[in-house]
Coordinates of C-alpha atoms and ligand atoms in Angstrom, one line a residue:
X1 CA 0.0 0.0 0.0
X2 CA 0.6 3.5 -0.2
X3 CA 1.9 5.9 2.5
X4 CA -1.0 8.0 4.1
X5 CA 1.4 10.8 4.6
X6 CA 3.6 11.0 1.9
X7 CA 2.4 8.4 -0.7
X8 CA 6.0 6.2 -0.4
X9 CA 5.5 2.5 -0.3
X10 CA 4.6 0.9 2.9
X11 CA 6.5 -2.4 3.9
X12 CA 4.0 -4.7 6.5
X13 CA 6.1 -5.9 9.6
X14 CA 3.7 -7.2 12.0
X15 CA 0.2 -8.9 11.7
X16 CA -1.9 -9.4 14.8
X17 CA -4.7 -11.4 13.1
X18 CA -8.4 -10.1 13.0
X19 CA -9.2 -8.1 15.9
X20 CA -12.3 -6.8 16.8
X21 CA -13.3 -2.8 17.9
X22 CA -10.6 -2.4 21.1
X23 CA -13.1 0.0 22.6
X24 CA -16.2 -2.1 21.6
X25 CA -17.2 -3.2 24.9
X26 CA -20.7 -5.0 24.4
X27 CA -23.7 -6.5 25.1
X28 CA -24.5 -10.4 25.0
X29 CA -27.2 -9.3 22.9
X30 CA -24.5 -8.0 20.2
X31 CA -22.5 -10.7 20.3
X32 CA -23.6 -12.4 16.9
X33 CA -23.2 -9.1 15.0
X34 CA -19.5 -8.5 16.3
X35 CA -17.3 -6.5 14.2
X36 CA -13.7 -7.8 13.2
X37 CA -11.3 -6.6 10.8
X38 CA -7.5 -7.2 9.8
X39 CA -4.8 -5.5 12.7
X40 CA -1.7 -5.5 10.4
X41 CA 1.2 -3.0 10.8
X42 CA 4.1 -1.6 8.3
X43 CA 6.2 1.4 7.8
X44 CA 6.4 3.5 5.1
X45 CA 9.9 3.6 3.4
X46 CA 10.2 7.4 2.3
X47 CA 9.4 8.7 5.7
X48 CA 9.6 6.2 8.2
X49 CA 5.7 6.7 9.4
X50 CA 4.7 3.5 10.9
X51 CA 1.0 2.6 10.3
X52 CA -1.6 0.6 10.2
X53 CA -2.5 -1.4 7.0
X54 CA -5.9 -1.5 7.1
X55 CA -8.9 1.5 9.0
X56 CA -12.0 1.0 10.4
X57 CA -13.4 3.9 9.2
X58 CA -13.5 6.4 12.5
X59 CA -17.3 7.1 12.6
X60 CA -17.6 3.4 14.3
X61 CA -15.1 4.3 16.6
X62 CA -15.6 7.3 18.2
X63 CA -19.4 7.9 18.4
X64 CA -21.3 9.7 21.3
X65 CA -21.0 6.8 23.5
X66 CA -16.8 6.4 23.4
X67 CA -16.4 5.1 26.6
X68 CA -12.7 6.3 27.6
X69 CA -12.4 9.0 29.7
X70 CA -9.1 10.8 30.4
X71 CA -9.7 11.5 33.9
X72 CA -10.2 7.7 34.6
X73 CA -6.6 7.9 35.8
X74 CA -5.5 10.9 38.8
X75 CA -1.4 10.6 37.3
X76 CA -3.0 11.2 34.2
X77 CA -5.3 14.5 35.5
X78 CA -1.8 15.2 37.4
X79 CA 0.9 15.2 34.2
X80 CA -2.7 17.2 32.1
X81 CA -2.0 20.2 35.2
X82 CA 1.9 19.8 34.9
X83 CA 1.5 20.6 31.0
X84 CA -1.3 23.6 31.7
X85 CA 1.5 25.2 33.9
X86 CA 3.8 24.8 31.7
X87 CA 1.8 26.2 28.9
X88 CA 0.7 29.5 31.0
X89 CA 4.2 30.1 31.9
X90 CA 6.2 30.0 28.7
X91 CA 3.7 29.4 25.4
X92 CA 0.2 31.4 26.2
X93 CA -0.6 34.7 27.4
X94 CA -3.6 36.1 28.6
X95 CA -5.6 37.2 25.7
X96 CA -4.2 34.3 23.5
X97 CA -6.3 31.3 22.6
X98 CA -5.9 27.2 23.6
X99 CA -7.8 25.6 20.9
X100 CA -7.5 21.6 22.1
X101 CA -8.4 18.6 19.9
X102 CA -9.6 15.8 21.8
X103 CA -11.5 17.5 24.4
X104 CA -12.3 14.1 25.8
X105 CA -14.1 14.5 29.5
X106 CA -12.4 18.2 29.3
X107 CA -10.1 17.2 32.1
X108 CA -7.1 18.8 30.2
X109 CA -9.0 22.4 29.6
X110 CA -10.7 22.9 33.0
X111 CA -7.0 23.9 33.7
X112 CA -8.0 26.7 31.3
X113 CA -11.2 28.7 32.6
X114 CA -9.8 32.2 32.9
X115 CA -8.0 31.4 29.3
X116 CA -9.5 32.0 26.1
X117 CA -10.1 28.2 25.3
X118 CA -12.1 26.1 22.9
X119 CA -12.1 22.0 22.5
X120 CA -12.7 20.0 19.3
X121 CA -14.3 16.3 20.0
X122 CA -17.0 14.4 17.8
X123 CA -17.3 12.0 20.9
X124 CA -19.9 12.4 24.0
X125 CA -19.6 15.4 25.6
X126 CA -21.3 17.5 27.9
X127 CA -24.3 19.4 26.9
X128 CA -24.5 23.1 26.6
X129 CA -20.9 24.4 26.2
X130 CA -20.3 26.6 23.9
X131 CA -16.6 26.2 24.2
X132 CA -16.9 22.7 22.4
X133 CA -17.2 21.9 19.1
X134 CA -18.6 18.7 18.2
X135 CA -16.8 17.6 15.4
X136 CA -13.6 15.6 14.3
X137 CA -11.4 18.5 13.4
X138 CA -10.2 19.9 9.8
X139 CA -9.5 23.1 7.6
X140 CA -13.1 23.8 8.0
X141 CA -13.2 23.5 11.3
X142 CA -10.0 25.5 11.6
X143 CA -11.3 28.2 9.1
X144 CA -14.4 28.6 11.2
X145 CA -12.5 29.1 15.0
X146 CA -10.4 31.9 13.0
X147 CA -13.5 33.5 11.6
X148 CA -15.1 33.3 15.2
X149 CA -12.4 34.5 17.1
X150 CA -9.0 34.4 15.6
X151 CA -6.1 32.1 15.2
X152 CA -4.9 30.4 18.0
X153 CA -1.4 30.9 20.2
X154 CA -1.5 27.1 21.4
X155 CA -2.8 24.2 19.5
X156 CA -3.2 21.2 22.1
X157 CA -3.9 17.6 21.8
X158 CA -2.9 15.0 23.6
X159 CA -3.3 11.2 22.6
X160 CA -5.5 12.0 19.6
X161 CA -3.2 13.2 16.6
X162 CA -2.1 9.1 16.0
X163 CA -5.7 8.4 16.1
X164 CA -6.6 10.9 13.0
X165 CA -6.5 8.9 9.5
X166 CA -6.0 12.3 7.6
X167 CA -3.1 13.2 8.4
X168 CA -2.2 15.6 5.9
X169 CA -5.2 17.2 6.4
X170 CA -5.0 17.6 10.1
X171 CA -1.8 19.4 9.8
X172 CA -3.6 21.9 7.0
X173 CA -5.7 23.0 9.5
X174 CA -3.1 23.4 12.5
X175 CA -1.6 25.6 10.0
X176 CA -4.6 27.2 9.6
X177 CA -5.7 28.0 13.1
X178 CA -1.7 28.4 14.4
X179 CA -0.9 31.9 15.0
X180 CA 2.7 32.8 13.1
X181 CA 4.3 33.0 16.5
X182 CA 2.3 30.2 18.0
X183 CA 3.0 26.3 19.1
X184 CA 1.6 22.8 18.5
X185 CA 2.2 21.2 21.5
X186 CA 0.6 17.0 21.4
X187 CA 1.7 13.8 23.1
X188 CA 1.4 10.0 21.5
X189 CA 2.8 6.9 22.2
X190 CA 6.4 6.9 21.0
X191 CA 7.1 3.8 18.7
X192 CA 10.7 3.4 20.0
X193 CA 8.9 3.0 23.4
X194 CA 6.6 0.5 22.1
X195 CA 9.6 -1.0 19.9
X196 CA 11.9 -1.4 23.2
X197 CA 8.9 -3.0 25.4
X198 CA 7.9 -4.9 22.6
X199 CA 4.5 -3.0 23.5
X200 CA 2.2 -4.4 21.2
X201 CA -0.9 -4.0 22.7
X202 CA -0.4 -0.5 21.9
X203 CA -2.0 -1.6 18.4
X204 CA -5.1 -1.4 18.1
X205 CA -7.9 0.3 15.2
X206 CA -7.9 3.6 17.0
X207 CA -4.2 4.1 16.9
X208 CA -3.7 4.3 13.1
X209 CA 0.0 6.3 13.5
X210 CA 3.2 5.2 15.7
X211 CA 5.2 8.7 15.7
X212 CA 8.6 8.8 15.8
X213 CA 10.8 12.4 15.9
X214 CA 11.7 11.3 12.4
X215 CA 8.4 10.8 10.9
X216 CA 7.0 13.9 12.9
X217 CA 9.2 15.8 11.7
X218 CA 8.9 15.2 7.7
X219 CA 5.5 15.1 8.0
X220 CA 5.2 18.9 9.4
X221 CA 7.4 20.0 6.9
X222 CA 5.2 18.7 4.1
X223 CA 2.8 21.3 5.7
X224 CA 5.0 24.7 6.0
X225 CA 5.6 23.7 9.7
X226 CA 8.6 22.6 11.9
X227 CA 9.5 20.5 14.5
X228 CA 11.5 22.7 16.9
X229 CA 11.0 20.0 19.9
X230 CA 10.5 16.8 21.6
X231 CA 10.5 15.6 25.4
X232 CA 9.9 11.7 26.3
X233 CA 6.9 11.5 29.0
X234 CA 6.9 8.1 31.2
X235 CA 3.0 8.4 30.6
X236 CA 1.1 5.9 28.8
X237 CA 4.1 3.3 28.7
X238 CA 6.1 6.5 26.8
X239 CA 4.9 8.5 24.9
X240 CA 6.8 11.6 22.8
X241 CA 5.7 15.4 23.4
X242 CA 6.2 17.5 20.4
X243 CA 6.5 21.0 19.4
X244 CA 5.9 22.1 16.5
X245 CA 5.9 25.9 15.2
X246 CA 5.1 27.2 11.5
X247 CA 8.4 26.8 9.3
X248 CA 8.4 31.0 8.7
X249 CA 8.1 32.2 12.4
X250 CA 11.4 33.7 14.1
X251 CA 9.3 35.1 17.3
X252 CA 8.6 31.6 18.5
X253 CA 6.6 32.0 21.8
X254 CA 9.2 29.3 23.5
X255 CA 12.4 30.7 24.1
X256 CA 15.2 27.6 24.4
X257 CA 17.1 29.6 27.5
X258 CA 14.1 29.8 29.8
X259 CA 12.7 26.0 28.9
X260 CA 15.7 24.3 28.3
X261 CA 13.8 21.4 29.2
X262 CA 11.3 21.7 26.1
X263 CA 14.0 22.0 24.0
X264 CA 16.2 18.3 24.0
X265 CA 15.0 17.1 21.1
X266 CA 16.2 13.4 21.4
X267 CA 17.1 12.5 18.1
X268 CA 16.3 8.5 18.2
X269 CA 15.1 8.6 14.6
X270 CA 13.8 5.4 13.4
X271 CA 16.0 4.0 10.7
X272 CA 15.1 2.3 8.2
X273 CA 17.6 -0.2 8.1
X274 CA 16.7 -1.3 11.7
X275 CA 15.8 -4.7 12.1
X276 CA 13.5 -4.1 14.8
X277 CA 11.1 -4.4 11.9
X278 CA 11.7 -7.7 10.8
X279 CA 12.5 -8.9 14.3
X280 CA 9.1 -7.7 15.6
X281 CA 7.1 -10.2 14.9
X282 CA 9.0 -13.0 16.6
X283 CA 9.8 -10.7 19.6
X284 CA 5.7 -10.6 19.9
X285 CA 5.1 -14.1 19.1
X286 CA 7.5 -14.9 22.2
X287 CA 5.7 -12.5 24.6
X288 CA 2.5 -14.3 23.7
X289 CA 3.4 -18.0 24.4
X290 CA 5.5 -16.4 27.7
X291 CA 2.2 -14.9 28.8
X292 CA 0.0 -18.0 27.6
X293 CA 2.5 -20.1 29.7
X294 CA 2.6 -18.4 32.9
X295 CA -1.7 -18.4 32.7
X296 CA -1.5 -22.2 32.0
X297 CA 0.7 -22.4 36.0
X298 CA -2.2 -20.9 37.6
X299 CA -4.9 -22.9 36.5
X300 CA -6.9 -24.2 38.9
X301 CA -6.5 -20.7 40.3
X302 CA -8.9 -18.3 40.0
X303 CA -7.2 -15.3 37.8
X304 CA -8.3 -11.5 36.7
X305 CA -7.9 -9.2 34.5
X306 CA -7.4 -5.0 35.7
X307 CA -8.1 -2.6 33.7
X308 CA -10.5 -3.2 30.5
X309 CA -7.9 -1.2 28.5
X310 CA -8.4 -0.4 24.7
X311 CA -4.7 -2.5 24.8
X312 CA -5.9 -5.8 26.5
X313 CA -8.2 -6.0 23.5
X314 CA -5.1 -6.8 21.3
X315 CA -3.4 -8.4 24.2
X316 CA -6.0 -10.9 25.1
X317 CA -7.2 -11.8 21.1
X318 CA -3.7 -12.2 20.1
X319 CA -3.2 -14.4 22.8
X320 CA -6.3 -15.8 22.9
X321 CA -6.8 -15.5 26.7
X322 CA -10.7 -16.0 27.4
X323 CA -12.8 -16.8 29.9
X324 CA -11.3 -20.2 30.6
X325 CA -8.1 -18.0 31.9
X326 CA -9.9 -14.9 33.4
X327 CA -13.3 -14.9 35.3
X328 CA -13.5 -11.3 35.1
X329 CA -12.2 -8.2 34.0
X330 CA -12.4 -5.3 36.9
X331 CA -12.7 -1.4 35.6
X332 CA -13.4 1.8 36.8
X333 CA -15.6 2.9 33.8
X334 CA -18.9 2.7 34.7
X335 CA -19.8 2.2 30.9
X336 CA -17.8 -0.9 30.7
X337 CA -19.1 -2.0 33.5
X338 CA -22.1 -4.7 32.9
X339 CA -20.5 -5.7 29.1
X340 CA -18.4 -7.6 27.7
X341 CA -14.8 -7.6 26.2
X342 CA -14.5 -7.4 22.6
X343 CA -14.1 -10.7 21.2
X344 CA -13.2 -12.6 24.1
X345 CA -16.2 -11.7 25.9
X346 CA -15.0 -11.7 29.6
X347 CA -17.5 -9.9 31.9
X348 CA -16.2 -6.6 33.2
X349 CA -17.1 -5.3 36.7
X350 CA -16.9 -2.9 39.2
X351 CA -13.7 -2.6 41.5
X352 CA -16.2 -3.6 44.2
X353 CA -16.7 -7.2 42.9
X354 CA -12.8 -7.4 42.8
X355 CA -12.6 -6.7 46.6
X356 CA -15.7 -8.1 47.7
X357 CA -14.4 -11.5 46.2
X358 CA -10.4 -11.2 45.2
X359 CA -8.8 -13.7 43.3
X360 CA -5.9 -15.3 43.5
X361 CA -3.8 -13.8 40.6
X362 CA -4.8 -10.8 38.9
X363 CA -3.1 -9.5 35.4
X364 CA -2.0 -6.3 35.0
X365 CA -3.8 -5.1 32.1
X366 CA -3.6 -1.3 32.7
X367 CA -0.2 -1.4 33.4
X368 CA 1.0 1.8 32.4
X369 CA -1.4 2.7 35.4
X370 CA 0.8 0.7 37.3
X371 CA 2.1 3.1 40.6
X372 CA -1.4 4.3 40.6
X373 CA -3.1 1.2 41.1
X374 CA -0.4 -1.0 43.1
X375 CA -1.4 2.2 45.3
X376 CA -4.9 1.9 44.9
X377 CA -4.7 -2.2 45.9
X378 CA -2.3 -1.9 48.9
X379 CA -4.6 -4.6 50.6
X380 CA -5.0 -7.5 47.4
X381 CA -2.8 -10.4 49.1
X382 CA -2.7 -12.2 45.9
X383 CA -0.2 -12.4 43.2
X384 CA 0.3 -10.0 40.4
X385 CA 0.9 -11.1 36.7
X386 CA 3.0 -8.4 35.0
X387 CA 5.6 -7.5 32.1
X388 CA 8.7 -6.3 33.5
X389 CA 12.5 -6.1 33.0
X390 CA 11.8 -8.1 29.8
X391 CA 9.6 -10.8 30.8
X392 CA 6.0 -11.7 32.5
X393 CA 6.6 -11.4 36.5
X394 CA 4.4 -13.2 39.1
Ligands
DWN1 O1 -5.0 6.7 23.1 C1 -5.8 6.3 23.9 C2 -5.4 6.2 25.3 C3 -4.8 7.5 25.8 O2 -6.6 6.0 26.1 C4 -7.1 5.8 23.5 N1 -7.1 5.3 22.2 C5 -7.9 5.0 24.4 C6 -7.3 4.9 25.8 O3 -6.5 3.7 25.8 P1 -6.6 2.7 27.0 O4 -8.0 2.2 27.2 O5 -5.6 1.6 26.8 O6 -6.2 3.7 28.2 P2 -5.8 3.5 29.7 O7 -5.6 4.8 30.3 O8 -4.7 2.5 29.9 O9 -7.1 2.8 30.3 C7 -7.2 2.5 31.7 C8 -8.4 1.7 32.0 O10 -8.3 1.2 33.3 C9 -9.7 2.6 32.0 O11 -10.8 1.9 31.5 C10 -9.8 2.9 33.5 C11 -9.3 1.7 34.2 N2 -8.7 2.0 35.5 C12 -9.1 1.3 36.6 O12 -10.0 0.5 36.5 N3 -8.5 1.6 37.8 C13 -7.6 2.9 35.6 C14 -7.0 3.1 36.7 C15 -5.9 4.1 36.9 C16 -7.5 2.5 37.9 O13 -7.0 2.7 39.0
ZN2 ZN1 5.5 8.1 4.0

């Protein structure tokens, strides 16, 4: 196939089988109908974007009743605050304007209430605000926010640019909203993170781009934009936070003296040549009959899952972990809660059912959640299955 960015030819490395919608948690009643599709993986030869062979087309992911919510996790509401100060002090004054896309839940703009702000999200949101605009976001909606109320001195979007197909198109409309002095700021998982975990289960339909500083940066130039930097987060398993300014501007808002952290662009480009990509594949395929082995010396034992994670989709299909191996599935999400997994169909419940009736091993599905919830489940006496220095700990 052809690049989605640049038109180059894309070279498959990795195929995780048919998978079914990672966030399509469901009723028995829906079981029959279930929707599956191809999870295949290459990278593009010209400029190194890896990507996902084949979409489901976005409209049947991320309708009104998308059921992640960004403040399911406190770290997460924490680092969301750490970036807002960051923001006010060196890349937004008063009278500028925060346009984010991926409003989510909001949790990442309720930093911004005395700000000028305004959030793009097609998904459920709450009713009456007219800071939101319901839609996936493009020139048009770009075009419109200038005509409203002017460009925008911050562009901010965190976990959403790898989700958006159109590329190309996205980064029109940045250029479009951005201010000539003003900053793209967004976070996404970081493929040599998921490369050096062998983090697979960060695959799944809704992430269709695995950025690297390399293909980030070709693809803003395509667009009359730079990228001027890039800080690794620990958050979400590692993830890359980029910064990207329009190609022309001199009067950059971020000045490199006063955030010298914002500003060590860690050149770990992805090369080509590196045989991480035909190597993949076998480093997965090792993971999964690790994992399917240490299940197969607790059985007997009665065994969890935590955290019904967009990832343990991928996790449990690939490996084809069902409800022989784990009774239940405990979340948070009160919209999980009552369903089903997608296509293993494990029953996900409420953290109450986990301590009202612990099992004896529970597997760490939410594990980039991990200080958080080892936190959370001081008092669970039984044994933790986890990936760790390399391989599954128990
Ligand atoms: O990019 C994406 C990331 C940012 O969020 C999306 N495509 C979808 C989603 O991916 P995910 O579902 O893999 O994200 P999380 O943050 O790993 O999901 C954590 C899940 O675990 C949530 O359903 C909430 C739950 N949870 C819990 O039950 N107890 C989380 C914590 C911290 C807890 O203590
Ligand atoms: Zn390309």
């Amino acid at each position: 196939m052809n690049c989605r960015v640049c038109g180059g030819e894309v070279k498959q490395f990795l195929d995780l089988g048919k998978q079914p919608i990672a966030n399509g948690f469901l009723t028995k009643r829906q079981f029959s109908k279930e929707f599956f599709y191809n999870l295949k993986v290459g990278v593009c030869a010209e400029c190194a974007m890896v990507q996902l062979i084949e979409l489901v087309p976005p409209g049947n992911l991320f309708g009104k009743n998308y059921p992640f919510k960004t403040s399911s996790s406190y770290q997460m509401v924490k680092h969301q605050k750490q970036l807002a100060d960051f923001i006010k002090k060196h890349a937004l004054e008063y009278s500028g304007l925060i346009v984010e896309i991926g409003y989510n839940d909001g949790s990442f703009l309720k930093n911004f209430k005395d700000y000028r702000y305004i959030g793009v999200d097609p998904s459920s949101l709450p009713k009456e605000n007219s800071h939101i605009i319901r839609e996936f976001f493009s020139p048009n909606v770009g075009n419109f926010i200038v005509e409203s109320v002017g460009q925008a001195q911050v562009i901010v979007s965190l976990n959403t640019l790898c989700h958006i197909p159109n590329l190309n198109e996205l980064f029109e409309a940045v250029n479009i909203l951005l201010e000539p002095g003003g900053v793209l700021i967004f976070e996404d998982p970081y493929w040599d993170s998921i490369k050096k975990d062998t983090a697979f289960d960060q695959i799944y339909d809704e992430h269709v781009y695995y950025f690297s500083v390399t293909s980030v940066e070709k693809v803003a130039e395509q667009h009359g934009l730079k990228l001027v930097a890039a800080t690794w987060q620990p958050v979400h398993g590692g993830s890359m936070r980029y910064f990207v300014a329009k190609a022309t501007t001199r009067t950059f808002i971020l000045k490199p003296p006063e955030v010298p952290e914002a500003w060590t662009l860690i050149e770990k480009a992805t090369s080509l040549s590196d045989e991480t990509f035909n190597g993949f594949q076998d480093a997965i395929d090792r993971k999964r009959r690790a994992l399917q082995g240490v299940l197969a010396t607790t059985e007997g034992k009665r065994t969890v899952g935590y955290g019904a994670t967009s990832k343990s989709t991928t996790l449990l299909n690939y490996c084809n972990i069902g409800r022989d191996q784990l009774e239940y599935i405990t979340d948070t999400t009160l919209a999980k809660q009552g369903k089903y997994s997608p296509g293993q169909h494990i029953p996900i419940v409420s953290p109450d059912e986990f301590h009202k009736n612990p099992p004896d091993y529970t597997l760490l599905l939410a594990w980039n959640h991990q200080a958080e919830i080892m936190e959370k489940e001081k008092k669970f006496k039984g044994g933790w299955i986890h990936y760790q220095r390399g391989g599954w700990q128990v």
